[in-house]
Short mmCIF file of C-alpha atoms and ligand atoms in Angstrom, two decimals:
data_model
loop_
_atom_site.label_atom_id
_atom_site.label_comp_id
_atom_site.label_asym_id
_atom_site.label_seq_id
_atom_site.Cartn_x
_atom_site.Cartn_y
_atom_site.Cartn_z
CA MET A 26 1.24 26.47 8.29
CA TYR A 27 4.97 25.75 7.99
CA LEU A 28 5.15 22.39 6.20
CA ASN A 29 8.59 21.15 7.23
CA GLY A 30 8.25 18.25 9.67
CA LYS A 31 4.47 18.05 9.39
CA VAL A 32 2.47 14.84 8.72
CA ALA A 33 0.06 14.65 5.77
CA PHE A 34 -2.54 11.99 4.90
CA VAL A 35 -3.43 11.92 1.17
CA THR A 36 -6.12 9.67 -0.32
CA GLY A 37 -5.93 8.63 -3.97
CA ALA A 38 -2.18 9.21 -3.64
CA ALA A 39 -0.90 6.56 -6.05
CA GLN A 40 -1.39 8.55 -9.25
CA GLY A 41 -2.71 11.69 -10.87
CA ILE A 42 -3.43 14.77 -8.79
CA GLY A 43 -2.87 12.90 -5.52
CA ARG A 44 0.65 11.85 -6.51
CA ALA A 45 1.48 15.38 -7.63
CA MET A 46 0.31 16.67 -4.24
CA VAL A 47 2.40 14.05 -2.41
CA GLU A 48 5.54 15.10 -4.30
CA GLU A 49 4.98 18.78 -3.45
CA LEU A 50 4.39 17.95 0.22
CA LEU A 51 7.61 15.89 0.32
CA HIS A 52 9.58 18.70 -1.34
CA LYS A 53 8.30 20.98 1.41
CA GLY A 54 9.63 18.63 4.11
CA ALA A 55 6.44 16.89 5.20
CA ALA A 56 6.06 13.16 5.85
CA VAL A 57 3.20 11.68 3.84
CA ILE A 58 0.86 8.71 4.24
CA LEU A 59 -0.08 7.45 0.78
CA VAL A 60 -3.60 6.02 0.88
CA ASP A 61 -4.99 4.24 -2.16
CA LEU A 62 -7.23 1.37 -3.24
CA ASN A 63 -4.70 0.29 -5.86
CA ARG A 64 -1.99 -1.67 -4.03
CA ILE A 65 0.26 -2.18 -7.06
CA ALA A 66 0.19 1.48 -8.06
CA GLY A 67 0.61 2.54 -4.45
CA GLU A 68 3.65 0.36 -3.85
CA GLN A 69 5.19 1.46 -7.15
CA CYS A 70 4.57 5.10 -6.22
CA LYS A 71 6.23 4.65 -2.83
CA ALA A 72 9.20 2.82 -4.32
CA SER A 73 9.75 5.69 -6.75
CA LEU A 74 9.41 8.34 -4.03
CA ASP A 75 11.76 6.40 -1.71
CA GLU A 76 14.55 6.82 -4.27
CA GLU A 77 14.22 10.62 -4.19
CA PHE A 78 13.14 11.31 -0.60
CA GLY A 79 14.13 8.23 1.45
CA SER A 80 11.88 5.45 2.70
CA HIS A 81 11.24 7.06 6.11
CA ARG A 82 9.32 9.98 4.62
CA THR A 83 6.32 8.01 3.36
CA LEU A 84 4.08 5.14 4.36
CA PHE A 85 1.73 3.42 1.88
CA ILE A 86 -1.56 2.08 3.21
CA GLN A 87 -3.83 0.12 0.90
CA CYS A 88 -7.34 1.26 1.77
CA ASP A 89 -10.78 1.55 0.19
CA VAL A 90 -11.95 4.92 1.49
CA THR A 91 -15.59 3.82 1.13
CA ASP A 92 -14.99 1.16 3.81
CA GLU A 93 -15.35 2.93 7.16
CA LYS A 94 -13.39 0.26 9.03
CA GLN A 95 -10.48 0.43 6.58
CA LEU A 96 -10.44 4.23 6.60
CA LYS A 97 -10.44 4.46 10.39
CA ALA A 98 -7.67 1.84 10.53
CA ALA A 99 -5.58 3.90 8.10
CA PHE A 100 -5.84 6.96 10.33
CA GLN A 101 -5.02 4.85 13.39
CA LYS A 102 -1.95 3.40 11.65
CA THR A 103 -0.89 6.96 10.76
CA MET A 104 -1.03 8.05 14.42
CA GLU A 105 0.89 4.95 15.50
CA HIS A 106 3.56 5.37 12.81
CA PHE A 107 4.11 9.14 12.73
CA GLY A 108 2.59 10.12 16.07
CA ASN A 109 0.45 12.92 14.67
CA LEU A 110 -1.69 14.28 11.84
CA ASP A 111 -1.42 17.88 10.57
CA ILE A 112 -2.74 17.80 7.00
CA LEU A 113 -5.52 15.76 5.41
CA VAL A 114 -6.21 15.75 1.66
CA ASN A 115 -9.44 13.96 0.71
CA ASN A 116 -8.53 13.54 -2.95
CA ALA A 117 -9.66 10.03 -4.00
CA GLY A 118 -12.39 10.27 -6.61
CA VAL A 119 -14.02 8.44 -9.48
CA ASN A 120 -16.10 9.33 -12.53
CA ASN A 121 -18.78 6.67 -12.92
CA GLU A 122 -22.26 7.61 -14.11
CA LYS A 123 -23.20 3.95 -14.59
CA ASP A 124 -22.44 2.93 -11.02
CA TRP A 125 -23.47 6.37 -9.77
CA GLU A 126 -23.92 5.15 -6.22
CA LYS A 127 -20.18 4.37 -6.16
CA THR A 128 -19.45 7.91 -7.35
CA ILE A 129 -21.43 9.35 -4.44
CA GLU A 130 -19.75 6.92 -2.02
CA VAL A 131 -16.18 7.74 -3.09
CA ASN A 132 -16.48 11.42 -4.03
CA LEU A 133 -18.83 12.65 -1.28
CA ILE A 134 -19.59 10.20 1.53
CA SER A 135 -15.90 9.24 1.96
CA VAL A 136 -14.86 12.91 1.88
CA ILE A 137 -17.38 13.68 4.63
CA ARG A 138 -16.30 10.66 6.70
CA GLY A 139 -12.60 11.42 6.20
CA THR A 140 -13.13 15.03 7.23
CA TYR A 141 -14.94 14.00 10.42
CA ILE A 142 -12.23 11.47 11.34
CA GLY A 143 -9.49 14.00 10.60
CA LEU A 144 -11.24 16.70 12.60
CA GLU A 145 -11.53 14.33 15.56
CA LEU A 146 -7.75 13.83 15.53
CA MET A 147 -6.67 17.44 14.78
CA ASN A 148 -9.23 19.44 16.79
CA VAL A 149 -7.41 21.32 19.58
CA LYS A 150 -10.53 20.87 21.73
CA ASN A 151 -9.79 17.11 21.60
CA GLY A 152 -6.10 17.47 22.41
CA GLY A 153 -5.04 17.72 18.78
CA ARG A 154 -2.54 20.27 17.55
CA GLY A 155 -4.77 21.80 14.86
CA GLY A 156 -4.25 21.40 11.13
CA VAL A 157 -5.55 21.82 7.60
CA ILE A 158 -8.02 19.74 5.59
CA ILE A 159 -8.34 20.05 1.81
CA ASN A 160 -11.25 18.39 0.00
CA ILE A 161 -10.93 18.02 -3.76
CA SER A 162 -13.99 19.11 -5.70
CA SER A 163 -14.01 20.16 -9.37
CA LEU A 164 -15.14 22.92 -11.65
CA ALA A 165 -18.08 20.53 -12.07
CA GLY A 166 -18.83 21.41 -8.45
CA LEU A 167 -19.63 24.97 -9.49
CA THR A 168 -21.31 24.54 -12.87
CA PRO A 169 -23.76 22.07 -14.40
CA ALA A 170 -22.12 19.10 -16.16
CA ALA A 171 -24.76 17.71 -18.50
CA TYR A 172 -22.84 14.52 -19.25
CA GLN A 173 -21.78 13.86 -15.64
CA PRO A 174 -24.85 14.69 -13.53
CA VAL A 175 -23.99 12.52 -10.52
CA TYR A 176 -20.28 13.34 -10.59
CA CYS A 177 -21.42 16.99 -10.68
CA ALA A 178 -23.75 16.42 -7.73
CA SER A 179 -20.95 14.77 -5.72
CA LYS A 180 -18.62 17.70 -6.36
CA HIS A 181 -21.29 20.30 -5.54
CA GLY A 182 -21.77 18.39 -2.29
CA VAL A 183 -18.06 18.57 -1.48
CA ILE A 184 -18.17 22.37 -1.76
CA GLY A 185 -21.31 22.77 0.34
CA PHE A 186 -20.01 20.44 3.04
CA THR A 187 -16.52 21.95 3.10
CA ARG A 188 -17.74 25.55 3.39
CA SER A 189 -20.16 24.50 6.14
CA ILE A 190 -17.70 22.49 8.24
CA ALA A 191 -15.15 25.28 7.82
CA ALA A 192 -17.63 27.72 9.34
CA LEU A 193 -18.26 25.31 12.22
CA ALA A 194 -14.52 24.88 12.82
CA SER A 195 -14.13 28.65 12.99
CA ILE A 196 -17.10 29.14 15.34
CA GLY A 197 -15.87 26.28 17.54
CA ASN A 198 -12.22 27.42 17.49
CA TYR A 199 -11.09 23.93 16.47
CA GLY A 200 -7.72 25.18 15.22
CA VAL A 201 -8.41 23.43 11.91
CA ARG A 202 -8.87 25.13 8.52
CA ILE A 203 -10.87 23.38 5.81
CA ASN A 204 -10.78 24.40 2.12
CA THR A 205 -11.69 22.97 -1.27
CA VAL A 206 -10.02 22.97 -4.69
CA CYS A 207 -12.01 22.99 -7.96
CA PRO A 208 -9.81 22.18 -10.94
CA ALA A 209 -11.05 22.11 -14.52
CA PHE A 210 -9.84 19.17 -16.66
CA VAL A 211 -6.48 17.80 -15.49
CA ASP A 212 -4.17 15.44 -17.37
CA THR A 213 -4.61 12.27 -15.32
CA PRO A 214 -5.87 8.70 -15.90
CA LEU A 215 -9.31 9.81 -14.68
CA LEU A 216 -9.91 11.36 -18.09
CA GLU A 217 -9.70 7.90 -19.66
CA SER A 218 -13.06 7.13 -18.03
CA ILE A 219 -14.74 9.33 -20.65
CA GLU A 220 -13.96 6.66 -23.26
CA LYS A 221 -15.43 3.79 -21.23
CA GLU A 222 -19.08 2.71 -21.42
CA GLU A 223 -18.70 0.99 -18.04
CA ASN A 224 -18.05 4.44 -16.59
CA MET A 225 -20.23 6.71 -18.68
CA GLY A 226 -23.28 4.42 -19.07
CA GLU A 227 -26.09 6.23 -20.93
CA PHE A 228 -23.81 9.27 -21.30
CA TYR A 229 -21.22 7.31 -23.30
CA LYS A 230 -22.84 8.62 -26.52
CA TYR A 231 -21.80 12.13 -25.44
CA LYS A 232 -18.09 11.31 -25.01
CA ASP A 233 -17.11 13.42 -27.98
CA ASN A 234 -19.02 16.37 -26.48
CA ILE A 235 -16.88 16.10 -23.33
CA LYS A 236 -13.76 15.81 -25.45
CA ASP A 237 -14.82 18.98 -27.29
CA MET A 238 -15.12 20.69 -23.88
CA MET A 239 -11.63 19.54 -23.01
CA LYS A 240 -10.36 21.00 -26.27
CA SER A 241 -12.18 24.24 -25.49
CA PHE A 242 -11.15 24.52 -21.81
CA GLY A 243 -7.75 22.94 -22.15
CA VAL A 244 -6.20 20.37 -19.84
CA LEU A 245 -4.17 21.33 -16.77
CA ASP A 246 -0.97 19.77 -15.49
CA PRO A 247 -1.38 18.08 -12.09
CA SER A 248 1.57 20.08 -10.74
CA LEU A 249 -0.53 23.27 -10.85
CA ILE A 250 -3.19 21.67 -8.66
CA ALA A 251 -0.44 20.65 -6.23
CA LYS A 252 0.74 24.26 -6.12
CA GLY A 253 -2.77 25.41 -5.28
CA LEU A 254 -2.90 22.85 -2.49
CA ILE A 255 0.35 24.11 -0.98
CA ASP A 256 -0.91 27.72 -1.12
CA LEU A 257 -4.06 26.75 0.82
CA ILE A 258 -2.01 24.88 3.44
CA GLU A 259 0.75 27.47 3.93
CA ASP A 260 -1.49 30.56 3.99
CA ASP A 261 -3.25 30.59 7.37
CA SER A 262 -5.78 33.15 6.11
CA PHE A 263 -7.64 30.50 4.07
CA ASN A 264 -10.62 28.81 5.69
CA GLY A 265 -13.76 27.87 3.74
CA ALA A 266 -12.03 28.97 0.53
CA VAL A 267 -13.19 27.64 -2.86
CA MET A 268 -10.10 27.67 -5.05
CA LYS A 269 -10.68 27.37 -8.81
CA ILE A 270 -7.95 26.34 -11.23
CA THR A 271 -8.50 26.79 -14.98
CA THR A 272 -6.27 27.13 -18.03
CA SER A 273 -7.74 30.57 -18.76
CA ARG A 274 -7.36 32.12 -15.30
CA GLY A 275 -4.97 29.83 -13.42
CA ILE A 276 -5.45 29.82 -9.65
CA HIS A 277 -8.33 32.05 -8.51
CA PHE A 278 -11.24 31.92 -6.10
CA GLU A 279 -15.03 31.72 -6.17
CA GLU A 280 -16.36 34.94 -4.67
CA TYR A 281 -19.21 34.98 -2.13
CA ALA A 282 -21.17 37.76 -0.47
CA ALA A 283 -19.67 38.99 2.80
CA HIS A 284 -22.32 37.21 4.92
CA GLN A 285 -21.46 33.95 3.14
CA LYS A 286 -17.72 34.17 3.84
CA THR A 287 -16.06 32.03 6.48
CA LYS A 288 -13.79 33.65 9.06
CA VAL A 289 -10.42 32.02 9.73
N1 NAI B 319 -8.61 14.71 -13.68
C1 NAI B 319 -9.46 15.73 -13.72
O1 NAI B 319 -9.80 16.27 -14.80
C2 NAI B 319 -10.02 16.29 -12.46
C3 NAI B 319 -10.06 15.54 -11.30
N2 NAI B 319 -10.66 16.08 -10.19
C4 NAI B 319 -10.71 15.31 -8.94
O2 NAI B 319 -9.38 15.13 -8.46
C5 NAI B 319 -9.31 13.95 -7.67
C6 NAI B 319 -8.17 13.08 -8.15
O3 NAI B 319 -8.49 12.70 -9.48
P1 NAI B 319 -7.40 12.23 -10.55
O4 NAI B 319 -6.04 12.30 -9.96
O5 NAI B 319 -7.69 12.95 -11.80
O6 NAI B 319 -7.84 10.71 -10.72
P2 NAI B 319 -7.03 9.38 -10.95
O7 NAI B 319 -8.05 8.38 -11.40
O8 NAI B 319 -5.82 9.62 -11.76
O9 NAI B 319 -6.55 9.00 -9.45
C7 NAI B 319 -7.50 8.72 -8.47
C8 NAI B 319 -6.85 7.82 -7.45
O10 NAI B 319 -7.84 7.53 -6.45
C9 NAI B 319 -7.81 6.14 -6.18
N3 NAI B 319 -9.11 5.67 -5.69
C10 NAI B 319 -10.24 5.55 -6.41
N4 NAI B 319 -11.21 5.03 -5.65
C11 NAI B 319 -10.68 4.82 -4.41
C12 NAI B 319 -11.18 4.30 -3.20
N5 NAI B 319 -12.44 3.84 -3.09
N6 NAI B 319 -10.34 4.24 -2.13
C13 NAI B 319 -9.07 4.68 -2.23
N7 NAI B 319 -8.53 5.19 -3.36
C14 NAI B 319 -9.34 5.25 -4.43
C15 NAI B 319 -7.41 5.47 -7.48
O11 NAI B 319 -6.87 4.18 -7.26
C16 NAI B 319 -6.40 6.47 -8.04
O12 NAI B 319 -5.09 6.16 -7.63
C17 NAI B 319 -10.69 13.29 -7.79
O13 NAI B 319 -11.47 13.63 -6.66
C18 NAI B 319 -11.29 13.94 -9.05
O14 NAI B 319 -12.69 13.96 -9.03
C19 NAI B 319 -11.21 17.34 -10.17
C20 NAI B 319 -11.19 18.09 -11.30
C21 NAI B 319 -10.53 17.65 -12.50
C1 LIG B 320 -13.78 12.34 -16.98
C2 LIG B 320 -13.68 13.76 -16.57
C3 LIG B 320 -14.22 13.86 -15.23
C4 LIG B 320 -14.05 14.89 -14.46
C5 LIG B 320 -13.24 16.03 -14.90
C6 LIG B 320 -13.26 17.16 -13.95
O1 LIG B 320 -13.92 16.94 -12.76
C7 LIG B 320 -13.75 18.41 -14.58
O2 LIG B 320 -13.00 19.31 -14.73
C8 LIG B 320 -15.08 18.57 -15.00
C9 LIG B 320 -15.38 19.78 -15.49
C10 LIG B 320 -16.66 20.00 -15.94
C11 LIG B 320 -16.98 21.22 -16.33
C12 LIG B 320 -18.31 21.41 -16.77
C13 LIG B 320 -18.72 22.55 -17.23
C14 LIG B 320 -17.87 23.75 -17.33
C15 LIG B 320 -18.50 24.89 -17.48
C16 LIG B 320 -17.87 26.19 -17.71
O3 LIG B 320 -18.92 27.07 -17.94
C17 LIG B 320 -17.00 26.73 -16.60
C18 LIG B 320 -16.68 27.99 -17.08
C19 LIG B 320 -15.83 28.84 -16.62
C20 LIG B 320 -15.07 28.78 -15.42
C21 LIG B 320 -14.70 30.23 -15.18
C22 LIG B 320 -13.75 30.41 -14.09
O4 LIG B 320 -14.15 30.86 -13.02
O5 LIG B 320 -12.57 30.07 -14.34
#
């Protein structure tokens, strides 16, 4: 997909990986809807981006992605404001083993719901003009994470759902490609949750173990994740891809047997 002039919807856009993705999309000429629960951070993010890219290139929408009514309204506002939707990045995520139901709601249920709403709008069979959906998983979506069992489950779910819906989109000729990105540790405020009992709950006593893992695996810059996102959007050969991003191997892909691969 050629990004110039396209319209992208990014959740969790106010900071971290989401903000890095927004900046890359703007540099490539797209218009971007910034969707985030945090109004202050979202408005500050937009104000900063306006200085570099102009105020017409972005729209901030305060939205809790776990609230179906708010999420649907955000998509509706996008269509009204920009007239179309070409790219959807379901990025918003939390790490909370204490309120683990919230983790499942944000990291998995909202990704599924956002994908379905985005597909409805982009599917050429519905009069859409096609597009690309990227769901953000994690390396914890591919390996056990002893100290984040529910976060791990949510991210495994993102991969299973994304590969499945990508296969359906191909079989149904929807004109929409759906892929997932699995970064290892990335230098964002999310990592601060490791130090908080209200996030880690019973696993708080293992916080130093996670920090040792971070020392061992290293911590990635969000800009590398944004680069991986752009690769998946621009290269039309990717559908159902599971992109991994680690300090040791950079951007690479999980390999599956031929019968488990998704056609474009
Ligand atoms: N930081 C890391 O080490 C890694 C993060 N990831 C994933 O990348 C994604 C982005 O994470 P980070 O940028 O690191 O986190 P972050 O905490 O820096 O940013 C997450 C953003 O999502 C927003 N958000 C949270 N709940 C929301 C909700 N209910 N509705 C709308 N917005 C909401 C927050 O306000 C925040 O702006 C997440 O899905 C995370 O699981 C994956 C692998 C590594
Ligand atoms: C507060 C931090 C929350 C989330 C961080 C993020 O989602 C994350 O990166 C979590 C990673 C958890 C990893 C858990 C185990 C890692 C296991 C390793 O065995 C993976 C090993 C190699 C990857 C090889 C490769 O294909 O590159």
